[in-house]
Coordinates of C-alpha atoms in Angstrom, one line a residue:
M395 CA -15.4 2.1 14.9
A396 CA -14.6 4.8 17.4
K397 CA -11.1 6.1 17.7
T398 CA -9.9 4.3 20.8
S399 CA -6.7 4.7 22.7
T400 CA -5.9 1.1 21.8
T401 CA -6.1 1.9 18.0
T402 CA -4.1 5.1 18.4
Q403 CA -1.5 3.3 20.6
G404 CA -1.3 0.4 18.1
L405 CA -0.6 2.8 15.2
R406 CA 2.0 4.7 17.2
A407 CA 3.7 1.5 18.2
A408 CA 3.7 0.2 14.6
I409 CA 5.3 3.5 13.5
E410 CA 7.9 3.3 16.2
R411 CA 8.7 -0.4 15.3
S412 CA 9.3 0.7 11.7
G413 CA 12.2 2.7 13.1
Y414 CA 11.9 5.1 10.3
Y415 CA 11.8 8.7 11.5
P416 CA 8.9 7.9 13.8
A417 CA 8.3 11.4 15.1
L418 CA 8.1 12.8 11.6
V419 CA 5.9 10.0 10.3
A420 CA 3.5 10.1 13.3
E421 CA 3.1 13.8 13.1
A422 CA 2.2 13.7 9.4
V423 CA -0.3 10.8 9.9
E424 CA -1.9 12.4 13.0
A425 CA -2.3 15.7 11.2
A426 CA -4.0 14.0 8.2
V427 CA -6.3 11.9 10.4
G428 CA -7.3 14.9 12.6
G429 CA -9.8 14.0 15.3
E430 CA -11.6 11.4 13.1
P431 CA -12.0 7.9 14.5
M432 CA -9.6 5.3 13.0
S433 CA -10.9 1.8 12.2
S434 CA -7.8 0.2 10.7
Y435 CA -4.2 0.9 9.8
L436 CA -1.2 -0.6 8.1
V437 CA 2.5 0.5 8.5
H438 CA 4.9 -0.8 5.8
Q439 CA 8.6 0.1 5.9
E440 CA 10.6 -0.9 2.9
T441 CA 14.3 -0.8 2.0
T442 CA 15.3 -0.6 -1.7
F443 CA 18.7 -0.6 -3.4
D444 CA 19.3 2.1 -6.0
A445 CA 22.7 1.7 -7.7
N446 CA 25.2 2.1 -4.9
E447 CA 22.6 3.6 -2.4
V448 CA 20.3 2.0 0.1
R449 CA 17.0 3.9 0.4
R450 CA 14.3 3.4 2.9
H451 CA 10.7 4.6 2.8
V452 CA 7.6 4.0 4.9
T453 CA 4.0 4.0 3.8
V454 CA 1.2 4.3 6.4
L455 CA -2.4 3.5 5.5
V456 CA -5.2 4.6 7.8
L457 CA -8.9 3.9 7.4
T458 CA -11.5 6.2 9.1
D459 CA -15.2 6.1 8.9
T460 CA -15.2 8.4 5.8
R461 CA -11.6 8.5 4.5
F462 CA -8.7 6.4 3.3
I463 CA -5.4 8.2 4.2
V464 CA -2.1 7.4 2.6
S465 CA 1.1 8.8 4.1
H466 CA 4.5 8.2 2.4
T467 CA 7.9 9.2 3.7
D468 CA 11.1 9.0 1.7
E469 CA 14.7 9.8 2.6
Q470 CA 17.1 11.5 0.2
A471 CA 20.8 11.9 0.3
A472 CA 22.4 15.3 0.2
D473 CA 22.3 16.7 -3.3
T474 CA 22.5 20.0 -5.2
T475 CA 19.3 21.2 -3.6
S476 CA 20.3 20.4 0.0
P477 CA 23.8 20.0 1.5
T478 CA 22.4 17.6 4.1
P479 CA 20.3 14.4 3.9
Y480 CA 16.5 15.1 4.1
A481 CA 13.2 13.4 4.1
T482 CA 10.0 14.1 2.2
T483 CA 6.6 13.3 3.7
S484 CA 3.3 13.5 1.9
T485 CA -0.2 12.6 2.8
E486 CA -3.3 12.0 0.7
S487 CA -6.8 11.8 1.9
V488 CA -9.4 10.0 -0.3
K489 CA -13.1 9.8 0.4
I490 CA -14.2 6.2 0.8
G491 CA -16.7 6.5 -2.0
R492 CA -14.0 7.4 -4.5
I493 CA -12.1 4.1 -4.1
S494 CA -13.0 2.1 -7.2
S495 CA -10.8 -1.0 -6.7
V496 CA -9.2 -3.0 -3.9
V497 CA -7.2 -6.0 -5.2
L498 CA -5.6 -8.4 -2.7
S499 CA -3.3 -11.0 -4.2
R500 CA -2.2 -13.9 -1.9
V501 CA 0.8 -16.1 -2.5
V502 CA 0.6 -19.5 -0.7
A503 CA 3.1 -22.3 -0.7
N504 CA 1.9 -25.9 -1.5
P505 CA -1.6 -24.9 -2.5
E506 CA -2.7 -28.5 -2.7
K507 CA -2.2 -28.7 1.1
Y508 CA -3.7 -25.3 1.8
V509 CA -5.8 -25.2 5.0
P510 CA -8.3 -22.2 5.4
G511 CA -6.9 -19.7 7.8
T512 CA -3.3 -20.4 7.0
L513 CA -1.2 -17.2 6.6
P514 CA -0.2 -16.5 3.0
R515 CA 3.6 -16.3 2.3
E516 CA 3.0 -12.8 0.9
V517 CA 0.2 -10.5 -0.1
V518 CA 0.1 -7.6 -2.6
L519 CA -2.5 -5.0 -1.9
T520 CA -3.4 -2.7 -4.8
I521 CA -5.9 0.2 -4.3
G522 CA -7.3 2.4 -7.0
W523 CA -9.2 5.7 -6.7
G524 CA -8.6 7.2 -10.1
A525 CA -5.6 9.4 -9.5
V526 CA -3.3 7.2 -11.5
S527 CA -4.2 4.8 -14.3
R528 CA -1.9 2.4 -16.2
I529 CA -2.6 1.4 -19.8
D530 CA -1.1 -1.8 -21.2
L531 CA -1.3 -2.1 -25.0
E532 CA -0.2 -4.8 -27.4
P533 CA -0.8 -5.4 -31.1
A534 CA -4.1 -7.1 -31.8
A535 CA -4.1 -10.2 -33.9
C536 CA -6.5 -12.6 -35.5
G537 CA -6.6 -16.4 -35.4
D538 CA -5.0 -16.7 -38.9
P539 CA -1.2 -17.3 -38.5
N540 CA -0.6 -16.1 -42.1
C541 CA -2.6 -12.9 -41.7
E542 CA -0.5 -9.7 -42.3
A543 CA -3.3 -7.2 -41.7
D544 CA -3.0 -4.5 -39.1
H545 CA -5.6 -5.2 -36.5
G546 CA -4.8 -2.2 -34.3
Y547 CA -4.1 -2.5 -30.6
T548 CA -5.8 -4.2 -27.7
G549 CA -5.2 -3.6 -24.1
S550 CA -6.4 -2.8 -20.6
S551 CA -6.6 0.2 -18.3
T552 CA -5.9 -0.5 -14.7
A553 CA -6.4 1.8 -11.7
D554 CA -3.0 1.5 -9.9
D555 CA -2.8 4.3 -7.4
L556 CA -1.1 2.3 -4.7
S557 CA 0.5 -1.1 -4.6
L558 CA 2.1 -2.6 -1.5
R559 CA 3.8 -6.0 -1.3
V560 CA 4.1 -7.5 2.2
S561 CA 5.9 -10.8 2.8
E562 CA 6.2 -13.1 5.8
A563 CA 10.0 -13.5 5.2
G564 CA 10.7 -9.8 4.8
D565 CA 8.1 -8.1 7.0
G566 CA 7.1 -10.8 9.4
P567 CA 3.9 -12.6 10.0
E568 CA 2.2 -9.8 12.0
T569 CA 2.6 -7.4 9.1
V570 CA 1.0 -9.9 6.8
R571 CA -1.9 -10.3 9.2
Q572 CA -2.2 -6.6 9.5
A573 CA -2.3 -6.2 5.6
L574 CA -5.0 -8.8 5.4
A575 CA -7.1 -7.1 8.1
F576 CA -6.6 -3.7 6.5
A577 CA -7.7 -5.0 3.1
Q578 CA -10.8 -6.6 4.6
A579 CA -11.7 -3.4 6.6
L580 CA -11.3 -1.3 3.5
S581 CA -13.4 -3.6 1.3
E582 CA -16.1 -3.6 3.9
A583 CA -16.0 0.2 4.2
I584 CA -16.4 0.5 0.4
A585 CA -19.3 -1.9 0.4
D586 CA -21.0 0.1 3.3
A587 CA -20.4 3.4 1.4
G588 CA -22.1 1.9 -1.7
R589 CA -25.4 1.2 0.2

């Protein structure tokens, strides 16, 4: 999809609505995208509580014809390295062909009454491209409850480079819709790249 003024304006408006250092965030995202056409985006602002501090951060995901771009901005309180509060912004650009996993988990209320097309209560989008992997191990066992032998370990390795949780209650229904649309666009782009 060609980069249209509508897509660009929609992304800028979403960054502005997040209210989180919009000039800084927009500049970082635009520099990473360059002149490449955008096909989809997702802006997710999150507030967390760390001991006695409230911390905010924003993640912007952008899909182009060839790349998946992640921009993340965190704010930090004054500390020994800086006498004033500061923000850190980073961007990562990943070739579409490197993305190995897109997991979209949907949480719906009253599943027995679910009607197709109903907005989930929340979604969790997990994207893996091999930069970060998580290994979960546990002791292996056999079926004999009296067995005392060491059976080693069993486990799984999961690509877990990025995980975002978006909820209707916390982020609003439009952000949930945008997360669903972004996940679909990314999955389609990966399928197209594999052909």
